[in-house]
Coordinates of C-alpha atoms in Angstrom, one line a residue:
M1 CA 3.2 -4.2 4.1
K2 CA 6.9 -3.8 4.4
L3 CA 9.0 -2.0 7.1
M4 CA 12.7 -1.6 6.8
V5 CA 14.8 -1.0 9.9
Y6 CA 18.3 0.4 10.1
S7 CA 19.7 -0.6 13.4
H8 CA 22.7 1.5 14.6
D9 CA 25.6 -0.6 15.8
G10 CA 28.9 0.3 17.2
F11 CA 29.2 -0.8 20.8
G12 CA 27.4 -3.5 22.8
L13 CA 24.0 -5.1 22.2
G14 CA 21.7 -2.3 23.3
N15 CA 20.6 -0.9 20.0
I16 CA 19.8 -4.2 18.3
R17 CA 18.0 -5.6 21.4
R18 CA 15.8 -2.5 21.5
M19 CA 15.0 -2.6 17.8
L20 CA 14.2 -6.3 18.0
A21 CA 11.8 -5.7 20.8
I22 CA 10.1 -3.0 18.8
C23 CA 10.0 -5.2 15.7
T24 CA 8.6 -8.2 17.6
H25 CA 5.7 -6.1 19.0
L26 CA 5.0 -4.6 15.5
L27 CA 4.8 -8.1 14.0
D28 CA 2.5 -9.3 16.8
S29 CA 0.2 -6.3 16.4
I30 CA 0.2 -5.9 12.5
P31 CA -0.5 -9.3 11.0
E32 CA 0.3 -8.3 7.3
L33 CA 3.7 -6.7 8.1
S34 CA 7.1 -8.0 7.0
I35 CA 10.3 -6.5 8.4
L36 CA 13.8 -6.3 6.9
V37 CA 16.5 -5.3 9.4
V38 CA 19.9 -4.0 8.2
S39 CA 22.6 -4.0 10.9
G40 CA 26.2 -4.8 11.6
S41 CA 25.5 -6.4 15.0
P42 CA 27.6 -9.5 15.3
M43 CA 25.0 -11.0 17.6
L44 CA 21.8 -10.9 15.4
H45 CA 22.0 -14.7 14.8
S46 CA 22.0 -15.4 18.5
F47 CA 18.6 -13.9 19.2
R48 CA 15.3 -15.7 18.8
L49 CA 13.9 -13.9 15.7
P50 CA 10.1 -13.7 15.1
R51 CA 8.4 -14.9 11.9
R52 CA 8.2 -12.4 9.1
L53 CA 11.5 -10.8 10.1
D54 CA 14.7 -11.2 8.2
Y55 CA 18.0 -9.3 8.2
I56 CA 20.9 -8.3 6.1
K57 CA 24.2 -8.4 8.0
L58 CA 26.5 -5.5 7.4
P59 CA 30.2 -5.6 8.0
C60 CA 30.8 -4.9 11.7
I61 CA 32.0 -1.5 12.9
N62 CA 33.5 -1.1 16.3
R63 CA 33.4 2.0 18.5
G64 CA 35.9 1.8 21.3
T65 CA 35.7 3.7 24.5
S66 CA 37.5 6.6 22.8
G67 CA 34.6 6.9 20.3
E68 CA 36.8 6.2 17.3
L69 CA 35.3 3.9 14.7
S70 CA 37.1 1.1 13.0
A71 CA 36.3 -2.1 11.1
K72 CA 35.7 -4.8 13.8
Y73 CA 36.7 -7.9 11.9
L74 CA 37.7 -7.0 8.3
G75 CA 41.2 -5.8 7.7
T76 CA 39.8 -2.8 5.8
A77 CA 40.0 0.9 6.3
I78 CA 37.0 2.5 8.0
D79 CA 36.1 4.6 4.8
E80 CA 36.2 1.5 2.7
T81 CA 34.0 -0.4 5.2
V82 CA 31.5 2.4 5.4
K83 CA 31.3 2.6 1.6
L84 CA 30.5 -1.1 1.4
R85 CA 27.9 -0.8 4.1
S86 CA 26.3 2.2 2.4
E87 CA 26.0 0.5 -0.9
L88 CA 24.5 -2.7 0.6
I89 CA 21.9 -0.5 2.4
L90 CA 21.0 1.4 -0.8
S91 CA 20.7 -1.9 -2.7
A92 CA 18.4 -3.3 -0.1
I93 CA 16.1 -0.2 -0.2
A94 CA 16.0 -0.2 -4.0
N95 CA 14.9 -3.9 -4.1
F96 CA 12.8 -4.2 -0.9
K97 CA 10.9 -0.8 -1.5
P98 CA 9.8 -0.4 2.1
D99 CA 6.5 1.2 2.9
V100 CA 8.0 2.8 6.1
F101 CA 11.7 3.2 6.9
L102 CA 12.7 3.3 10.6
V103 CA 16.2 4.6 11.4
D104 CA 17.9 4.1 14.8
K105 CA 19.6 7.0 16.5
K106 CA 21.6 8.8 13.7
P107 CA 19.7 10.6 11.0
Y108 CA 22.4 9.9 8.5
G109 CA 23.7 6.7 10.1
I110 CA 27.2 5.8 11.1
R111 CA 29.7 8.0 9.3
N112 CA 26.8 9.4 7.2
E113 CA 26.4 6.0 5.5
L114 CA 22.6 6.6 5.2
E115 CA 22.8 10.0 3.5
T116 CA 22.5 8.6 -0.1
A117 CA 19.8 6.2 1.1
V118 CA 17.5 8.9 2.6
E119 CA 18.0 11.1 -0.4
Y120 CA 17.0 8.1 -2.6
I121 CA 13.9 7.4 -0.6
K122 CA 12.7 11.0 -0.6
A123 CA 13.1 11.2 -4.4
E124 CA 12.3 7.7 -5.6
L125 CA 9.8 6.5 -2.9
P126 CA 8.2 9.8 -1.8
E127 CA 5.2 8.1 -0.2
T128 CA 7.6 6.1 2.2
P129 CA 7.7 7.9 5.6
L130 CA 11.1 8.2 7.3
L131 CA 11.0 7.8 11.1
L132 CA 13.9 8.4 13.5
L133 CA 14.0 6.5 16.7
L134 CA 15.9 8.0 19.6
R135 CA 16.4 6.6 23.1
D136 CA 15.6 8.9 26.0
I137 CA 19.1 10.3 26.4
L138 CA 21.9 10.4 23.8
D139 CA 24.7 12.1 25.6
H140 CA 25.5 15.3 27.5
P141 CA 23.7 18.2 25.8
D142 CA 27.0 20.0 25.0
V143 CA 28.3 16.8 23.2
T144 CA 25.1 16.0 21.4
M145 CA 24.4 19.5 20.2
Q146 CA 28.0 19.8 18.9
E147 CA 27.7 16.5 17.1
W148 CA 24.3 17.3 15.6
Q149 CA 25.5 20.6 14.3
K150 CA 28.7 19.2 12.9
H151 CA 26.9 16.4 10.9
G152 CA 23.9 18.4 9.9
Y153 CA 21.4 16.3 11.9
Y154 CA 19.0 19.2 12.6
E155 CA 18.7 19.9 8.9
A156 CA 18.4 16.2 8.1
I157 CA 15.5 15.8 10.4
E158 CA 13.8 18.9 9.1
R159 CA 14.3 17.9 5.4
F160 CA 13.8 14.1 5.4
Y161 CA 12.1 12.8 8.5
D162 CA 8.4 12.7 9.1
R163 CA 8.6 12.0 12.8
V164 CA 11.1 11.5 15.7
L165 CA 9.9 8.8 18.1
V166 CA 11.6 9.1 21.5
V167 CA 11.5 6.0 23.8
G168 CA 11.4 8.1 26.9
T169 CA 9.4 10.7 28.7
P170 CA 9.9 14.5 28.9
E171 CA 9.5 14.4 32.7
I172 CA 12.8 12.5 32.9
F173 CA 14.6 14.1 30.0
D174 CA 13.1 16.5 27.4
I175 CA 15.3 16.3 24.4
R176 CA 13.5 19.3 22.8
Q177 CA 14.8 21.6 25.5
E178 CA 18.0 19.8 26.6
Y179 CA 19.3 19.6 23.0
Q180 CA 17.8 23.0 21.9
L181 CA 15.9 21.5 18.9
P182 CA 14.8 24.1 16.4
P183 CA 11.0 24.6 16.3
K184 CA 10.5 22.7 13.0
V185 CA 12.5 19.7 14.5
A186 CA 10.9 19.9 17.9
Q187 CA 7.4 19.7 16.5
K188 CA 8.2 16.4 14.9
V189 CA 9.1 14.8 18.3
Q190 CA 6.7 12.3 19.7
F191 CA 7.5 10.9 23.2
C192 CA 6.4 7.3 23.4
G193 CA 7.4 6.3 26.9
Y194 CA 9.9 3.7 27.9
I195 CA 9.8 0.1 26.6
R196 CA 8.1 -2.3 28.9
K197 CA 9.8 -5.7 28.7
E198 CA 7.6 -8.7 28.5
L199 CA 8.1 -11.6 31.0
G200 CA 10.6 -14.2 29.9
R201 CA 9.9 -17.7 28.7
K202 CA 10.6 -19.2 32.2
S203 CA 8.7 -18.6 35.4
P204 CA 10.7 -17.3 38.4
N205 CA 10.1 -20.6 40.2
L206 CA 11.4 -22.6 37.3
V207 CA 14.6 -20.5 37.1
R208 CA 15.2 -20.8 40.8
N209 CA 14.6 -24.6 40.7
E210 CA 17.0 -24.9 37.8
L211 CA 19.6 -23.0 39.7
R212 CA 18.9 -25.2 42.8
L213 CA 18.3 -22.3 45.1
S214 CA 17.1 -23.0 48.6
P215 CA 14.2 -21.0 50.0
E216 CA 16.4 -18.9 52.2
E217 CA 18.9 -17.9 49.5
K218 CA 18.7 -14.6 47.7
L219 CA 19.5 -14.6 44.0
I220 CA 21.7 -11.7 42.7
L221 CA 21.8 -11.3 38.9
V222 CA 24.9 -9.5 37.6
T223 CA 24.9 -8.3 34.0
P224 CA 27.3 -5.9 32.2
G225 CA 25.3 -6.0 29.0
G226 CA 27.3 -7.0 26.0
G227 CA 30.3 -7.3 28.3
E228 CA 33.0 -5.7 26.1
D229 CA 33.9 -3.3 29.0
G230 CA 32.3 -5.3 31.8
Y231 CA 35.4 -6.7 33.4
N232 CA 35.7 -4.2 36.2
L233 CA 32.1 -4.4 37.3
I234 CA 32.2 -8.2 37.6
D235 CA 35.7 -8.2 39.2
T236 CA 34.6 -5.7 41.8
Y237 CA 31.4 -7.7 42.5
L238 CA 33.4 -10.9 43.1
S239 CA 35.7 -9.0 45.4
S240 CA 32.7 -7.7 47.4
L241 CA 31.6 -11.3 48.1
A242 CA 34.7 -11.7 50.3
L243 CA 33.3 -9.0 52.6
L244 CA 29.8 -10.5 52.8
P245 CA 28.8 -11.5 56.4
T246 CA 28.1 -15.2 56.8
S247 CA 24.6 -14.4 57.9
H248 CA 23.7 -13.4 54.3
K249 CA 22.8 -16.3 52.0
L250 CA 23.4 -15.0 48.5
R251 CA 23.6 -16.9 45.3
S252 CA 25.0 -15.1 42.3
L253 CA 24.3 -15.6 38.6
I254 CA 26.8 -13.6 36.5
I255 CA 26.1 -13.2 32.8
C256 CA 29.4 -12.0 31.3
G257 CA 28.1 -10.9 27.9
P258 CA 29.2 -12.4 24.5
E259 CA 31.5 -9.5 23.7
M260 CA 33.7 -9.8 26.7
P261 CA 37.3 -10.5 25.6
L262 CA 38.3 -14.2 26.2
K263 CA 41.2 -13.3 28.5
D264 CA 39.0 -11.2 30.7
R265 CA 36.4 -13.9 31.0
A266 CA 39.0 -16.5 31.8
A267 CA 40.4 -14.3 34.6
L268 CA 37.0 -13.8 36.0
E269 CA 36.1 -17.5 35.9
Q270 CA 39.3 -18.3 37.7
K271 CA 38.4 -15.7 40.4
A272 CA 34.8 -16.9 40.6
A273 CA 36.0 -20.5 41.2
A274 CA 36.8 -19.5 44.8
Y275 CA 33.1 -18.8 45.4
P276 CA 30.9 -21.9 45.2
Q277 CA 27.7 -19.8 45.3
V278 CA 28.6 -18.1 42.0
Q279 CA 27.6 -19.4 38.6
M280 CA 28.9 -17.6 35.5
V281 CA 27.6 -17.9 32.0
E282 CA 28.3 -16.1 28.7
F283 CA 24.9 -15.1 27.3
T284 CA 21.2 -15.7 27.3
D285 CA 18.6 -14.5 24.9
D286 CA 16.0 -14.7 27.7
L287 CA 17.5 -12.3 30.2
M288 CA 14.0 -11.2 31.5
S289 CA 13.4 -14.7 33.0
Y290 CA 16.5 -14.3 35.2
I291 CA 15.8 -10.7 36.1
A292 CA 12.3 -11.6 37.1
A293 CA 13.6 -14.5 39.2
A294 CA 16.3 -12.4 40.9
D295 CA 16.0 -10.7 44.3
A296 CA 18.3 -7.9 43.1
V297 CA 20.2 -6.9 40.0
V298 CA 23.7 -5.5 39.7
A299 CA 24.1 -4.0 36.2
M300 CA 25.9 -1.6 34.0
G301 CA 22.8 0.4 33.3
G302 CA 22.2 0.5 29.6
Y303 CA 18.7 1.6 28.3
N304 CA 17.4 -2.0 27.8
T305 CA 18.6 -3.3 31.2
T306 CA 17.1 -0.3 32.9
C307 CA 13.8 -0.9 31.2
E308 CA 13.9 -4.5 32.3
I309 CA 14.5 -3.5 35.9
L310 CA 11.6 -1.0 35.7
S311 CA 9.3 -3.5 34.1
V312 CA 9.5 -5.9 37.1
G313 CA 10.3 -3.3 39.8
K314 CA 13.5 -5.1 41.0
P315 CA 15.9 -3.6 43.5
A316 CA 19.0 -2.7 41.5
V317 CA 22.5 -1.2 41.8
V318 CA 23.6 0.4 38.6
I319 CA 27.2 1.2 37.7
P320 CA 26.8 3.2 34.5
R321 CA 29.2 3.3 31.6
I322 CA 30.6 6.9 31.3
K323 CA 32.7 6.5 28.1
P324 CA 32.3 7.3 25.3
S325 CA 28.9 8.7 26.3
Q326 CA 27.5 10.1 29.5
E327 CA 24.0 8.8 28.6
Q328 CA 24.0 5.9 31.2
W329 CA 25.2 8.0 34.1
M330 CA 22.7 10.8 33.3
R331 CA 19.8 8.4 33.2
A332 CA 20.9 6.7 36.4
E333 CA 21.1 10.0 38.2
H334 CA 17.5 10.9 37.2
L335 CA 16.2 7.5 38.3
T336 CA 18.1 7.6 41.6
K337 CA 16.4 10.9 42.4
L338 CA 13.1 9.2 41.9
G339 CA 14.1 6.4 44.3
V340 CA 13.8 3.7 41.6
L341 CA 17.4 2.4 41.9
A342 CA 20.8 3.0 43.4
A343 CA 23.6 4.3 41.2
I344 CA 27.4 4.2 41.8
H345 CA 29.7 6.3 39.6
P346 CA 32.4 4.0 38.2
D347 CA 35.1 6.3 39.6
N348 CA 33.7 5.6 43.1
L349 CA 33.2 1.9 42.7
T350 CA 34.9 -0.3 45.4
P351 CA 33.9 -3.7 46.7
D352 CA 32.8 -2.2 50.0
I353 CA 30.6 0.5 48.4
L354 CA 29.1 -2.0 46.1
L355 CA 28.2 -4.5 48.8
R356 CA 26.7 -1.8 51.1
S357 CA 24.6 -0.5 48.3
L358 CA 23.4 -4.0 47.3
L359 CA 22.5 -5.0 50.8
Q360 CA 20.6 -1.7 51.3
Q361 CA 18.6 -2.4 48.1
L362 CA 17.8 -5.9 49.2
N363 CA 16.4 -4.5 52.4
T364 CA 14.2 -1.9 50.7
P365 CA 10.5 -2.8 50.7
Q366 CA 9.3 -3.9 47.3
H367 CA 6.6 -1.4 47.1
K368 CA 9.1 1.5 47.3
I369 CA 11.1 0.2 44.3
S370 CA 8.4 0.5 41.6
T371 CA 6.9 3.8 40.6
P372 CA 3.7 4.5 38.7
T373 CA 5.0 7.8 37.3
I374 CA 7.2 6.2 34.6
D375 CA 5.4 5.6 31.4
L376 CA 6.3 2.1 30.0
N377 CA 3.9 2.1 27.0
A378 CA 6.4 2.7 24.2
L379 CA 5.7 -0.5 22.3
P380 CA 1.9 -0.1 21.8
Q381 CA 2.4 3.6 21.0
I382 CA 5.0 3.0 18.4
S383 CA 2.9 0.2 17.0
Q384 CA -0.2 2.4 16.8
Y385 CA 1.7 5.2 15.0
I386 CA 3.3 2.9 12.4
S387 CA 0.1 1.0 11.8
T388 CA -1.7 4.3 11.1
L389 CA 1.1 5.3 8.7
L390 CA 0.8 2.0 6.8
V391 CA -3.0 2.3 6.5
K392 CA -2.7 5.9 5.2
K393 CA 0.1 4.9 2.8
K394 CA -1.9 2.1 1.3
S395 CA -4.8 4.5 0.6
V396 CA -2.5 6.8 -1.4
V397 CA -2.1 6.2 -5.2
P398 CA 1.6 6.9 -6.0
F399 CA 2.2 9.3 -8.9
G400 CA 4.9 9.0 -11.6
K401 CA 8.1 10.9 -11.1
T402 CA 11.2 11.1 -13.1
Y403 CA 14.2 10.3 -11.0
Q404 CA 18.0 10.3 -11.8
P405 CA 19.6 7.8 -9.4
P406 CA 22.6 8.9 -7.5
Q407 CA 26.0 7.9 -8.9
Q408 CA 26.5 5.5 -6.0
L409 CA 23.4 3.5 -7.2
R410 CA 24.2 3.8 -10.9
D411 CA 27.6 2.3 -10.3
L412 CA 26.2 -0.5 -8.2
E413 CA 25.0 -3.7 -9.7
I414 CA 21.5 -4.1 -8.2
I415 CA 20.7 -7.7 -7.3
A416 CA 17.6 -9.0 -5.7
I417 CA 18.0 -9.8 -2.1
V418 CA 15.9 -12.8 -1.2

């Protein structure tokens, strides 16, 4: 049984980390499954990939804080880069012939690069279900609805997609109402809950021993996600340490993120050198081990980091990204109202405010941090749904159908991708 996954990429590590977590759980729960991922994420090779999963690396596209897209490394125009990506995806589908196709976030992909692919699947592989995966919040409703109307996403879901899987809950954000989904689209929505993150490969005691923490020291983990725009968060955190009363014994592990510009990281390392209780590293593929070992977390507040915080019930201060999307701030506001974490708007971020918020979180009793009202069962629910689809598909005998390939595919020399 074959699943193909299109992982949206454009900014940071969030999408590929989320999709790899889903893929890993699917492979663990469906023994006969093989997964092919297509993504432009430059960090795919850095993750520990499970058996029976492989990937095709697309040319990278970068989305800056303005939201404008460009080729990240190639010196090619965005239209040329998207055309290349689109043809690679179409070739992969034609050769791999997936039993299920799972698309992340955008029904037609970045710059509509999936439009020909979904048309091909619907015509040439009619028994292959198309699933759209959405995180809990995409952006402010006004922005999202305008984008979806502009790109024809409502019509795309109604015409091509069998189901919309939302890794969130309607109690926190109901996309059917907030984004005014048409009835035929809304009825395809299935809320799966948030993604519970499994414990890391190291025990908290092992991590604390490796970092040589004394029993009285509190460990603060600081993570800005991929790190591309994480300089201000870490810089402010380092400045806050100068205000820390001597009675507080804090140790800090700062994970800058692999996409932080070298000049930013160098400046932060120079500043951190003044604080002997600070350790700074670039990246880890086992972030959960360090979150579980920490006494509190200071983070930018992407979907994955938030799920990691929720999974272990850690005190946390979140400074959400507000550009180019309001998604992180909207989620942080909802969770702050539930008392799950503390959020600071980046426009209000100062060393003093950050330190006071962090110390307040450290002094909050542990039982008040975690909440049983948040559903964290997304992975088993997604696995159950896809497993059911695969079983149904294998019981259907495909019928013959005459199909005229799109010009894009006729012009493309199809080669087997091994």
